[in-house]
Amino acid sequence: MLKKMGKYLVVGIVGIFVATTGVNALEVKDFNELNACLTSEDETTCTVTQDITFTSNIVVKGTKTLDLNGYTLTLGNNKVEIVGEDQNANLTVIDNGEKGTVIASNRAFEVTYGGTLNVTKATINASQGIGIWGYEDPTSVKTTVTVREDVTMNVINSEGNGAGIAVFYDEDKGSYGVVVDFYGTIHANETNGFTINGKVNKVGENVPVFNI
């Protein structure tokens, strides 16, 4: 009797632990559901169950995983924004299906101000796959983008001005603290695979870093 009680007690404790530390998992079939999932308060895995067309930008909030699940996201002129400041955004893109694809007329993903983007498996067809801004002034805060081996980026409809990955500097945003780890494939034809735009000053170790 005592052994059974002990067993039931352990099971009860494990159940409480999972409930309080687990990551939410939601299936999304349209833009409104995807937007709600990626902007929710909790750490969540958002699994796509149908092709989805965007009607506006999505600003990711907190730690999220986007599972393309073999489906296609058509962004048009919209984008997915991963902002570190205010939103504390950390987005991982995976594909537990086959041929999960993101299509964008302009920029597909925009990572700024300490945001983190990790793309592990996907096809990204865009004029600019990923645009990155760090900080205008030297900082220890990193704006990090990692693209893994199972990612293919195709630069499309660019008229010579597109890029697979672009790092920017301007008056409002900067390039300090940007780190890009790239292990995937970019098909860019006569356009840029990687590009750094604007002024870059070397101050300590805060200049943009590309590891290829």
JSON list of N, CA, C and O in Angstrom, two decimals, residues 124-150:
[
{"chain": "A", "resi": 124, "resn": "ILE", "atom": "N", "xyz": [12.94, 29.92, -48.46]},
{"chain": "A", "resi": 124, "resn": "ILE", "atom": "CA", "xyz": [12.51, 31.32, -48.40]},
{"chain": "A", "resi": 124, "resn": "ILE", "atom": "C", "xyz": [12.71, 31.94, -49.77]},
{"chain": "A", "resi": 124, "resn": "ILE", "atom": "O", "xyz": [13.83, 32.07, -50.26]},
{"chain": "A", "resi": 125, "resn": "ASN", "atom": "N", "xyz": [11.60, 32.32, -50.42]},
{"chain": "A", "resi": 125, "resn": "ASN", "atom": "CA", "xyz": [11.64, 32.98, -51.72]},
{"chain": "A", "resi": 125, "resn": "ASN", "atom": "C", "xyz": [11.23, 34.43, -51.52]},
{"chain": "A", "resi": 125, "resn": "ASN", "atom": "O", "xyz": [10.06, 34.72, -51.23]},
{"chain": "A", "resi": 126, "resn": "ALA", "atom": "N", "xyz": [12.18, 35.35, -51.65]},
{"chain": "A", "resi": 126, "resn": "ALA", "atom": "CA", "xyz": [11.88, 36.75, -51.33]},
{"chain": "A", "resi": 126, "resn": "ALA", "atom": "C", "xyz": [12.86, 37.67, -52.05]},
{"chain": "A", "resi": 126, "resn": "ALA", "atom": "O", "xyz": [13.97, 37.26, -52.40]},
{"chain": "A", "resi": 127, "resn": "SER", "atom": "N", "xyz": [12.43, 38.92, -52.24]},
{"chain": "A", "resi": 127, "resn": "SER", "atom": "CA", "xyz": [13.36, 39.93, -52.74]},
{"chain": "A", "resi": 127, "resn": "SER", "atom": "C", "xyz": [14.51, 40.10, -51.76]},
{"chain": "A", "resi": 127, "resn": "SER", "atom": "O", "xyz": [15.66, 40.29, -52.15]},
{"chain": "A", "resi": 128, "resn": "GLN", "atom": "N", "xyz": [14.18, 40.03, -50.48]},
{"chain": "A", "resi": 128, "resn": "GLN", "atom": "CA", "xyz": [15.20, 40.03, -49.42]},
{"chain": "A", "resi": 128, "resn": "GLN", "atom": "C", "xyz": [14.75, 39.05, -48.34]},
{"chain": "A", "resi": 128, "resn": "GLN", "atom": "O", "xyz": [13.72, 39.24, -47.72]},
{"chain": "A", "resi": 129, "resn": "GLY", "atom": "N", "xyz": [15.54, 38.02, -48.17]},
{"chain": "A", "resi": 129, "resn": "GLY", "atom": "CA", "xyz": [15.13, 36.98, -47.23]},
{"chain": "A", "resi": 129, "resn": "GLY", "atom": "C", "xyz": [15.09, 37.47, -45.80]},
{"chain": "A", "resi": 129, "resn": "GLY", "atom": "O", "xyz": [14.07, 37.36, -45.11]},
{"chain": "A", "resi": 130, "resn": "ILE", "atom": "N", "xyz": [16.21, 38.03, -45.33]},
{"chain": "A", "resi": 130, "resn": "ILE", "atom": "CA", "xyz": [16.32, 38.49, -43.94]},
{"chain": "A", "resi": 130, "resn": "ILE", "atom": "C", "xyz": [17.02, 39.85, -43.92]},
{"chain": "A", "resi": 130, "resn": "ILE", "atom": "O", "xyz": [18.14, 39.98, -44.42]},
{"chain": "A", "resi": 131, "resn": "GLY", "atom": "N", "xyz": [16.38, 40.84, -43.34]},
{"chain": "A", "resi": 131, "resn": "GLY", "atom": "CA", "xyz": [16.99, 42.15, -43.13]},
{"chain": "A", "resi": 131, "resn": "GLY", "atom": "C", "xyz": [17.30, 42.32, -41.65]},
{"chain": "A", "resi": 131, "resn": "GLY", "atom": "O", "xyz": [16.49, 41.95, -40.79]},
{"chain": "A", "resi": 132, "resn": "ILE", "atom": "N", "xyz": [18.48, 42.86, -41.33]},
{"chain": "A", "resi": 132, "resn": "ILE", "atom": "CA", "xyz": [18.94, 42.91, -39.94]},
{"chain": "A", "resi": 132, "resn": "ILE", "atom": "C", "xyz": [19.42, 44.31, -39.59]},
{"chain": "A", "resi": 132, "resn": "ILE", "atom": "O", "xyz": [20.22, 44.90, -40.32]},
{"chain": "A", "resi": 133, "resn": "TRP", "atom": "N", "xyz": [18.94, 44.82, -38.46]},
{"chain": "A", "resi": 133, "resn": "TRP", "atom": "CA", "xyz": [19.47, 46.04, -37.86]},
{"chain": "A", "resi": 133, "resn": "TRP", "atom": "C", "xyz": [19.93, 45.72, -36.44]},
{"chain": "A", "resi": 133, "resn": "TRP", "atom": "O", "xyz": [19.21, 45.08, -35.67]},
{"chain": "A", "resi": 134, "resn": "GLY", "atom": "N", "xyz": [21.12, 46.17, -36.09]},
{"chain": "A", "resi": 134, "resn": "GLY", "atom": "CA", "xyz": [21.58, 46.07, -34.71]},
{"chain": "A", "resi": 134, "resn": "GLY", "atom": "C", "xyz": [21.36, 47.39, -34.01]},
{"chain": "A", "resi": 134, "resn": "GLY", "atom": "O", "xyz": [20.26, 47.95, -34.02]},
{"chain": "A", "resi": 135, "resn": "TYR", "atom": "N", "xyz": [22.44, 47.94, -33.45]},
{"chain": "A", "resi": 135, "resn": "TYR", "atom": "CA", "xyz": [22.35, 49.21, -32.71]},
{"chain": "A", "resi": 135, "resn": "TYR", "atom": "C", "xyz": [23.22, 50.26, -33.38]},
{"chain": "A", "resi": 135, "resn": "TYR", "atom": "O", "xyz": [24.26, 49.96, -33.96]},
{"chain": "A", "resi": 136, "resn": "GLU", "atom": "N", "xyz": [22.79, 51.51, -33.25]},
{"chain": "A", "resi": 136, "resn": "GLU", "atom": "CA", "xyz": [23.53, 52.61, -33.85]},
{"chain": "A", "resi": 136, "resn": "GLU", "atom": "C", "xyz": [24.84, 52.86, -33.11]},
{"chain": "A", "resi": 136, "resn": "GLU", "atom": "O", "xyz": [25.83, 53.28, -33.70]},
{"chain": "A", "resi": 137, "resn": "ASP", "atom": "N", "xyz": [24.88, 52.56, -31.81]},
{"chain": "A", "resi": 137, "resn": "ASP", "atom": "CA", "xyz": [26.07, 52.77, -30.99]},
{"chain": "A", "resi": 137, "resn": "ASP", "atom": "C", "xyz": [26.62, 51.42, -30.53]},
{"chain": "A", "resi": 137, "resn": "ASP", "atom": "O", "xyz": [25.90, 50.43, -30.46]},
{"chain": "A", "resi": 138, "resn": "PRO", "atom": "N", "xyz": [27.92, 51.38, -30.20]},
{"chain": "A", "resi": 138, "resn": "PRO", "atom": "CA", "xyz": [28.51, 50.12, -29.70]},
{"chain": "A", "resi": 138, "resn": "PRO", "atom": "C", "xyz": [27.74, 49.57, -28.51]},
{"chain": "A", "resi": 138, "resn": "PRO", "atom": "O", "xyz": [27.31, 50.31, -27.63]},
{"chain": "A", "resi": 139, "resn": "THR", "atom": "N", "xyz": [27.55, 48.26, -28.50]},
{"chain": "A", "resi": 139, "resn": "THR", "atom": "CA", "xyz": [26.75, 47.63, -27.44]},
{"chain": "A", "resi": 139, "resn": "THR", "atom": "C", "xyz": [27.18, 46.18, -27.28]},
{"chain": "A", "resi": 139, "resn": "THR", "atom": "O", "xyz": [27.69, 45.56, -28.22]},
{"chain": "A", "resi": 140, "resn": "SER", "atom": "N", "xyz": [26.96, 45.63, -26.11]},
{"chain": "A", "resi": 140, "resn": "SER", "atom": "CA", "xyz": [27.24, 44.21, -25.88]},
{"chain": "A", "resi": 140, "resn": "SER", "atom": "C", "xyz": [26.04, 43.34, -26.24]},
{"chain": "A", "resi": 140, "resn": "SER", "atom": "O", "xyz": [26.13, 42.11, -26.25]},
{"chain": "A", "resi": 141, "resn": "VAL", "atom": "N", "xyz": [24.89, 43.96, -26.53]},
{"chain": "A", "resi": 141, "resn": "VAL", "atom": "CA", "xyz": [23.69, 43.22, -26.88]},
{"chain": "A", "resi": 141, "resn": "VAL", "atom": "C", "xyz": [23.80, 42.72, -28.32]},
{"chain": "A", "resi": 141, "resn": "VAL", "atom": "O", "xyz": [24.09, 43.49, -29.24]},
{"chain": "A", "resi": 142, "resn": "LYS", "atom": "N", "xyz": [23.57, 41.44, -28.52]},
{"chain": "A", "resi": 142, "resn": "LYS", "atom": "CA", "xyz": [23.70, 40.85, -29.85]},
{"chain": "A", "resi": 142, "resn": "LYS", "atom": "C", "xyz": [22.35, 40.72, -30.54]},
{"chain": "A", "resi": 142, "resn": "LYS", "atom": "O", "xyz": [21.35, 40.32, -29.94]},
{"chain": "A", "resi": 143, "resn": "THR", "atom": "N", "xyz": [22.35, 41.06, -31.82]},
{"chain": "A", "resi": 143, "resn": "THR", "atom": "CA", "xyz": [21.22, 40.79, -32.70]},
{"chain": "A", "resi": 143, "resn": "THR", "atom": "C", "xyz": [21.65, 39.62, -33.56]},
{"chain": "A", "resi": 143, "resn": "THR", "atom": "O", "xyz": [22.54, 39.76, -34.40]},
{"chain": "A", "resi": 144, "resn": "THR", "atom": "N", "xyz": [21.02, 38.46, -33.36]},
{"chain": "A", "resi": 144, "resn": "THR", "atom": "CA", "xyz": [21.58, 37.20, -33.86]},
{"chain": "A", "resi": 144, "resn": "THR", "atom": "C", "xyz": [20.66, 36.52, -34.87]},
{"chain": "A", "resi": 144, "resn": "THR", "atom": "O", "xyz": [19.46, 36.37, -34.63]},
{"chain": "A", "resi": 145, "resn": "VAL", "atom": "N", "xyz": [21.26, 36.11, -35.98]},
{"chain": "A", "resi": 145, "resn": "VAL", "atom": "CA", "xyz": [20.54, 35.33, -36.99]},
{"chain": "A", "resi": 145, "resn": "VAL", "atom": "C", "xyz": [21.34, 34.08, -37.29]},
{"chain": "A", "resi": 145, "resn": "VAL", "atom": "O", "xyz": [22.54, 34.15, -37.60]},
{"chain": "A", "resi": 146, "resn": "THR", "atom": "N", "xyz": [20.69, 32.92, -37.20]},
{"chain": "A", "resi": 146, "resn": "THR", "atom": "CA", "xyz": [21.32, 31.65, -37.53]},
{"chain": "A", "resi": 146, "resn": "THR", "atom": "C", "xyz": [20.49, 30.95, -38.60]},
{"chain": "A", "resi": 146, "resn": "THR", "atom": "O", "xyz": [19.28, 30.80, -38.46]},
{"chain": "A", "resi": 147, "resn": "VAL", "atom": "N", "xyz": [21.16, 30.56, -39.69]},
{"chain": "A", "resi": 147, "resn": "VAL", "atom": "CA", "xyz": [20.50, 29.85, -40.80]},
{"chain": "A", "resi": 147, "resn": "VAL", "atom": "C", "xyz": [21.19, 28.51, -40.95]},
{"chain": "A", "resi": 147, "resn": "VAL", "atom": "O", "xyz": [22.39, 28.45, -41.24]},
{"chain": "A", "resi": 148, "resn": "ARG", "atom": "N", "xyz": [20.44, 27.42, -40.77]},
{"chain": "A", "resi": 148, "resn": "ARG", "atom": "CA", "xyz": [21.01, 26.09, -40.75]},
{"chain": "A", "resi": 148, "resn": "ARG", "atom": "C", "xyz": [21.09, 25.46, -42.15]},
{"chain": "A", "resi": 148, "resn": "ARG", "atom": "O", "xyz": [20.65, 26.05, -43.14]},
{"chain": "A", "resi": 149, "resn": "GLU", "atom": "N", "xyz": [21.67, 24.25, -42.20]},
{"chain": "A", "resi": 149, "resn": "GLU", "atom": "CA", "xyz": [21.98, 23.59, -43.46]},
{"chain": "A", "resi": 149, "resn": "GLU", "atom": "C", "xyz": [20.75, 23.31, -44.32]},
{"chain": "A", "resi": 149, "resn": "GLU", "atom": "O", "xyz": [20.84, 23.35, -45.56]},
{"chain": "A", "resi": 150, "resn": "ASP", "atom": "N", "xyz": [19.61, 23.04, -43.72]},
{"chain": "A", "resi": 150, "resn": "ASP", "atom": "CA", "xyz": [18.41, 22.66, -44.47]},
{"chain": "A", "resi": 150, "resn": "ASP", "atom": "C", "xyz": [17.56, 23.86, -44.87]},
{"chain": "A", "resi": 150, "resn": "ASP", "atom": "O", "xyz": [16.34, 23.75, -45.01]}
]
